[in-house]
Each structure stands twice: as C-alpha cells, then as structure tokens.
C-alpha cells in the first residue's frame, strides 16, 4: 500500500506539471493573445500596455512567467486578469455550488444506470431490454446544452414548475433542491444512457464466465449468483468510468449546465475565463481537474 501511495503521488505531481506546462504553453503560442492588452483595455495606448506588461512580468522570458505564475498559484496569491480577484478564493467560494450540482447528479445517474443496465441484461432480447437500449441511445444522442435548454424552456418558462435560473444555498434545503432538479437531470441523462449500455455489456460478458457456472452448480439461487458474483464483477469498468467522470465534473466540466442555468460554480467561472482568455483561472481549473482525476483514479484502483 505504501508503494502504491508513493507511486500515485509521483504520478500526480508529474501530471499536474504536464498539465500546467501544456495549458500555459498553449496561450503563449496564440498569435493574438496579449494579456497586457486584455488587462489594460482595448482602448489603452501603447505606453499603458507596456506599463501593465512590465508590472505583471509579461515582458520576461516565458519560463520565468511560468514559474512566477505557479508560485502565485501554490501560495494562493494568483489574481485573475479580468476582474483582479484572487483565483483561489474564487474557487473556494464557487466549489460548494459545483458540489451541490455534481454529487446528487452523480448519485442519480449511477443508481439509475445500475437499475436499467441490470434490467436490460437480465431481459436481454426482450421488450424491457429494447426499451432500455432505445432510451439509452436517446440519452447519449442529445447534447447536454440542448437538453438543458429544452428542460429550461418547457419546465421553467412554459409550465413554470421550476425556477428559470439561479442558485439557492443549503440554508434552505427545499429551495436548494428546487433550483437544482433540472440541472441534475441535464447532467445525469447522458451518463445514465451510457453507463446502462456499458453495464449491460459487462453483465452479459461476466455471466458466461466459469466462476458463475460454478456458483450455480453449487445450488446458489439466481438472485444470489447475480448479486454476489455477476453484478459485483461487472461493476469494475463502470466504477473506473464513474471515478473519472466525477473527477472531471468536479473540476469544472459541468460548465455548460452551470452556464445555461446560471449557477455560479466553477464551470461557469471557467467558461467566463476561457471567453476572456484569462490564463490564471484556466490554469488553476486544469490543475484542479487533473488532481481529481488522479485522486479518483486511485480510489477506483483501491476499490478493485
């Protein structure tokens, strides 16, 4: 276990370094990218732009800029270029909103995927199987932004069953859930369909293994064989995918849903930063995502 932890820690450091270098380097090779101009404003004269460039160190070599930026990130002092706000503080403030969005949605899609995938596999070739697979194909075919917009239009604007947009804190749990039901559905729908198909295939594959036939030969009931032997072993690929998807969503990949429903989470913050070519929030977001990918990847391995 100690060796595993050391190996994972080293891989995490290597991944964070690689991600930071790649993201920082991408902006350096964009011809039109000029952070000094973005900070000073479009109407600023050349002297003002040069002053801003010197103040923030943009006139220094690229490797010096990178090292200075990373130092500011790890000391919690990095500032975004657009609003002059502390990026780390912004992430701390917005992360609970993203957690409120991602965790219930993940529970929803994981639980329903197990139910639908199991039903589909146990009723393979029958009506229930075909119905689940048709629903799964529809789920993975509709883009998240389109589904989110449709949910918002139908259930918020037309039927007025749910609020249009916005976020309500956990101080009022009822309003909190009321504002997030549609976003949860928007995020979960695609994953339910995809995970159901993967689990169905895995169950059908595991069902043909020798240890399953041995369990049945011992006289175990079909329910016990399925629960203790088939389903447990079929969950391995699903758990791996779940860990990675959950990590990416926590890192801000729910930006489409947060933007459509106007949820002030990390995803919306990252979307605004990308639109403004604001490097510090983008860099912190990429490293944030990489950290969660390593963390949940390790947890998935431990669960095996």
XYZ file of C-alpha atoms in Angstrom:
304
model
C 0.000 0.000 0.000
C 2.833 2.405 0.847
C 4.457 1.741 -2.513
C 1.116 2.294 -4.242
C 0.629 5.647 -2.488
C 4.152 6.789 -3.373
C 3.698 5.761 -7.000
C 0.368 7.537 -7.244
C 1.764 10.663 -5.590
C 4.634 10.814 -8.063
C 2.275 10.324 -10.999
C 0.043 13.091 -9.629
C 2.971 15.501 -9.447
C 4.042 14.583 -12.981
C 0.503 15.007 -14.312
C -0.014 18.378 -12.632
C 3.302 19.590 -14.018
C 2.487 18.378 -17.530
C -0.989 19.915 -17.481
C 0.288 23.260 -16.231
C 3.032 23.390 -18.881
C 0.679 22.459 -21.723
C -2.064 24.913 -20.722
C 0.400 27.742 -20.128
C 2.212 26.966 -23.376
C -0.980 26.966 -25.444
C -1.645 30.600 -24.611
C 1.933 31.567 -25.367
C 1.643 30.321 -28.955
C -1.707 32.004 -29.692
C -0.751 34.877 -32.040
C -3.500 37.256 -30.922
C -3.083 36.605 -27.193
C -1.858 39.664 -25.296
C -2.668 39.563 -21.559
C -1.334 43.078 -21.048
C -3.783 44.407 -23.629
C -6.629 42.435 -22.014
C -5.864 43.947 -18.612
C -5.259 47.492 -19.837
C -8.343 47.525 -22.057
C -8.851 47.688 -25.792
C -8.613 51.477 -25.908
C -5.383 51.714 -23.897
C -2.396 53.281 -25.622
C 0.928 51.534 -26.186
C 2.548 53.157 -23.143
C -0.172 51.882 -20.818
C 0.047 48.388 -22.285
C 3.821 48.397 -21.838
C 3.437 49.536 -18.224
C 0.957 46.738 -17.489
C 3.216 44.228 -19.224
C 6.135 45.245 -17.008
C 4.010 45.304 -13.847
C 2.761 41.727 -14.338
C 6.037 40.412 -15.724
C 4.759 39.697 -19.235
C 7.962 41.169 -20.670
C 10.068 38.455 -19.027
C 11.058 35.113 -20.614
C 8.288 32.527 -20.848
C 9.837 30.153 -18.323
C 10.113 32.988 -15.790
C 6.454 33.887 -16.340
C 5.512 30.229 -15.843
C 7.500 29.881 -12.621
C 6.106 33.139 -11.233
C 2.541 32.073 -12.067
C 2.978 28.661 -10.450
C 4.470 30.275 -7.351
C 1.443 32.553 -7.049
C -0.928 29.596 -7.514
C 0.662 27.442 -4.826
C 0.872 30.351 -2.394
C -2.778 31.240 -3.046
C -1.951 34.712 -4.343
C -2.738 34.370 -8.050
C -5.072 37.062 -9.416
C -7.272 36.834 -12.498
C -6.600 39.379 -15.226
C -10.197 40.310 -15.927
C -11.624 41.246 -12.516
C -8.472 41.483 -10.386
C -9.838 38.860 -7.959
C -7.968 36.128 -6.110
C -8.464 32.966 -8.176
C -8.013 30.546 -5.271
C -10.602 32.438 -3.223
C -12.983 32.339 -6.188
C -12.586 28.565 -6.439
C -13.211 28.156 -2.705
C -16.354 30.272 -2.981
C -17.718 28.551 -6.091
C -16.752 24.944 -5.350
C -19.738 24.290 -2.998
C -22.092 25.231 -5.841
C -20.391 22.736 -8.153
C -20.518 20.092 -5.422
C -24.252 20.727 -4.989
C -24.698 20.167 -8.702
C -22.385 17.212 -9.297
C -22.835 14.942 -6.249
C -26.647 14.478 -6.447
C -26.461 14.187 -10.251
C -23.768 11.512 -9.916
C -25.833 9.566 -7.376
C -28.820 9.817 -9.729
C -27.034 8.603 -12.852
C -25.031 5.889 -11.073
C -28.052 4.434 -9.282
C -30.369 4.501 -12.288
C -27.662 3.138 -14.581
C -27.270 0.094 -12.317
C -31.034 -0.470 -12.319
C -31.524 -0.020 -16.072
C -28.339 -1.854 -17.030
C -29.260 -4.821 -14.845
C -32.828 -4.967 -16.162
C -31.578 -4.784 -19.737
C -29.051 -7.590 -19.219
C -31.456 -9.859 -17.334
C -34.114 -9.343 -20.017
C -31.706 -9.470 -22.963
C -33.523 -9.623 -26.287
C -36.912 -8.903 -24.730
C -39.074 -5.784 -24.709
C -37.559 -4.371 -21.499
C -34.069 -4.701 -22.981
C -35.055 -2.948 -26.200
C -36.856 -0.183 -24.310
C -33.849 0.488 -22.086
C -31.453 0.484 -25.042
C -33.640 2.877 -27.040
C -33.773 5.199 -24.030
C -30.016 4.877 -23.593
C -29.358 5.775 -27.224
C -31.619 8.810 -26.928
C -29.862 9.822 -23.727
C -26.378 9.734 -25.226
C -27.512 11.330 -28.505
C -28.894 14.584 -27.117
C -26.152 17.151 -26.323
C -26.138 18.442 -22.770
C -26.592 22.062 -23.816
C -29.639 21.167 -25.929
C -31.237 19.056 -23.203
C -30.577 21.775 -20.625
C -32.146 24.403 -22.874
C -35.185 22.182 -23.549
C -35.700 21.451 -19.859
C -35.433 25.140 -19.059
C -37.842 26.136 -21.826
C -40.506 23.501 -21.115
C -40.493 23.155 -17.328
C -39.396 26.654 -16.299
C -40.661 29.087 -18.935
C -43.720 27.271 -20.314
C -45.037 25.240 -17.368
C -43.434 27.338 -14.594
C -42.858 24.228 -12.497
C -39.295 25.205 -11.625
C -37.297 28.442 -11.316
C -35.807 29.858 -14.500
C -32.207 30.054 -13.323
C -30.110 30.773 -10.258
C -28.919 29.041 -7.127
C -30.259 28.848 -3.584
C -27.918 27.842 -0.770
C -28.259 24.879 1.564
C -29.601 27.151 4.292
C -32.970 26.408 2.678
C -32.774 22.747 1.544
C -36.158 22.805 -0.191
C -35.282 25.801 -2.363
C -31.801 24.383 -2.893
C -33.198 21.176 -4.405
C -35.970 23.058 -6.217
C -33.412 25.152 -8.115
C -31.197 22.169 -8.960
C -33.627 19.452 -10.104
C -33.443 20.454 -13.772
C -29.627 20.809 -13.774
C -29.323 17.388 -12.113
C -31.450 15.828 -14.846
C -29.473 17.599 -17.574
C -26.167 16.225 -16.289
C -27.423 12.752 -15.413
C -29.352 11.938 -18.595
C -26.360 11.343 -20.860
C -24.466 9.326 -18.262
C -27.471 7.144 -17.414
C -27.715 6.036 -21.027
C -24.002 5.461 -21.493
C -23.446 3.677 -18.188
C -26.507 1.469 -18.719
C -25.110 0.218 -22.014
C -21.662 -0.418 -20.568
C -23.065 -2.274 -17.549
C -25.357 -4.381 -19.741
C -22.426 -5.497 -21.891
C -20.308 -6.197 -18.823
C -23.045 -8.271 -17.142
C -23.609 -10.352 -20.273
C -19.874 -10.966 -20.552
C -19.391 -11.906 -16.884
C -22.444 -14.196 -16.966
C -20.588 -16.576 -19.294
C -17.536 -16.941 -17.043
C -16.634 -20.255 -15.400
C -16.929 -18.978 -11.822
C -20.570 -18.068 -12.467
C -21.344 -21.558 -13.714
C -19.554 -22.966 -10.659
C -21.664 -20.800 -8.336
C -24.846 -22.034 -9.987
C -23.630 -25.641 -9.785
C -23.293 -25.218 -6.020
C -27.032 -24.619 -5.836
C -26.997 -20.870 -5.174
C -30.168 -19.030 -6.137
C -30.157 -16.924 -9.300
C -30.621 -13.763 -7.233
C -27.617 -14.549 -5.043
C -25.468 -15.500 -8.027
C -26.366 -12.260 -9.755
C -25.854 -10.026 -6.733
C -22.738 -11.638 -5.265
C -20.912 -12.799 -8.371
C -22.162 -11.293 -11.617
C -23.037 -7.714 -10.654
C -20.054 -7.223 -8.368
C -17.571 -8.248 -11.072
C -19.469 -6.375 -13.774
C -19.109 -3.096 -11.878
C -15.358 -2.764 -12.436
C -15.438 -0.836 -15.746
C -18.381 1.221 -14.514
C -16.562 2.247 -11.336
C -13.497 3.264 -13.344
C -15.561 5.448 -15.668
C -17.535 6.882 -12.780
C -14.395 7.970 -10.951
C -13.002 9.759 -13.995
C -16.305 11.385 -14.997
C -16.988 12.521 -11.446
C -13.486 13.985 -11.185
C -13.795 15.906 -14.442
C -17.188 17.311 -13.457
C -15.844 18.449 -10.091
C -13.016 20.179 -11.940
C -15.442 22.356 -13.864
C -16.583 20.226 -16.817
C -20.201 20.988 -15.878
C -19.627 24.447 -17.358
C -22.375 24.026 -19.978
C -25.022 23.168 -17.397
C -23.845 25.861 -14.995
C -23.878 28.445 -17.778
C -27.343 27.535 -19.104
C -28.894 27.513 -15.621
C -26.797 30.462 -14.392
C -25.248 28.545 -11.496
C -22.264 30.420 -10.010
C -19.995 27.377 -9.837
C -16.502 26.570 -11.037
C -17.747 25.618 -14.500
C -19.350 28.993 -15.133
C -16.248 30.736 -13.806
C -14.065 28.670 -16.151
C -16.348 29.393 -19.115
C -16.037 33.128 -18.496
C -12.265 32.814 -18.131
C -11.998 30.916 -21.424
C -14.075 33.558 -23.169
C -11.775 36.280 -21.839
C -8.549 34.265 -22.399
C -7.868 34.758 -18.695
C -4.953 32.377 -18.062
C -4.809 32.097 -14.223
C -8.366 30.718 -13.716
C -7.970 28.402 -16.714
C -4.637 27.125 -15.421
C -5.961 26.589 -11.894
C -9.051 24.860 -13.291
C -6.978 22.481 -15.420
C -4.770 21.556 -12.463
C -7.845 21.225 -10.248
C -9.330 18.733 -12.707
C -6.052 16.816 -13.040
C -5.831 16.492 -9.261
C -9.313 14.985 -9.020
C -8.620 12.635 -11.941
C -5.571 11.242 -10.131
C -7.416 11.073 -6.800
C -10.492 9.247 -8.065
C -8.414 7.059 -10.354
C -6.502 5.880 -7.287
C -9.727 5.324 -5.346
C -11.093 3.233 -8.223
C -7.972 1.063 -8.154
C -8.309 0.606 -4.391
C -11.946 -0.493 -4.792
C -10.796 -3.257 -7.137
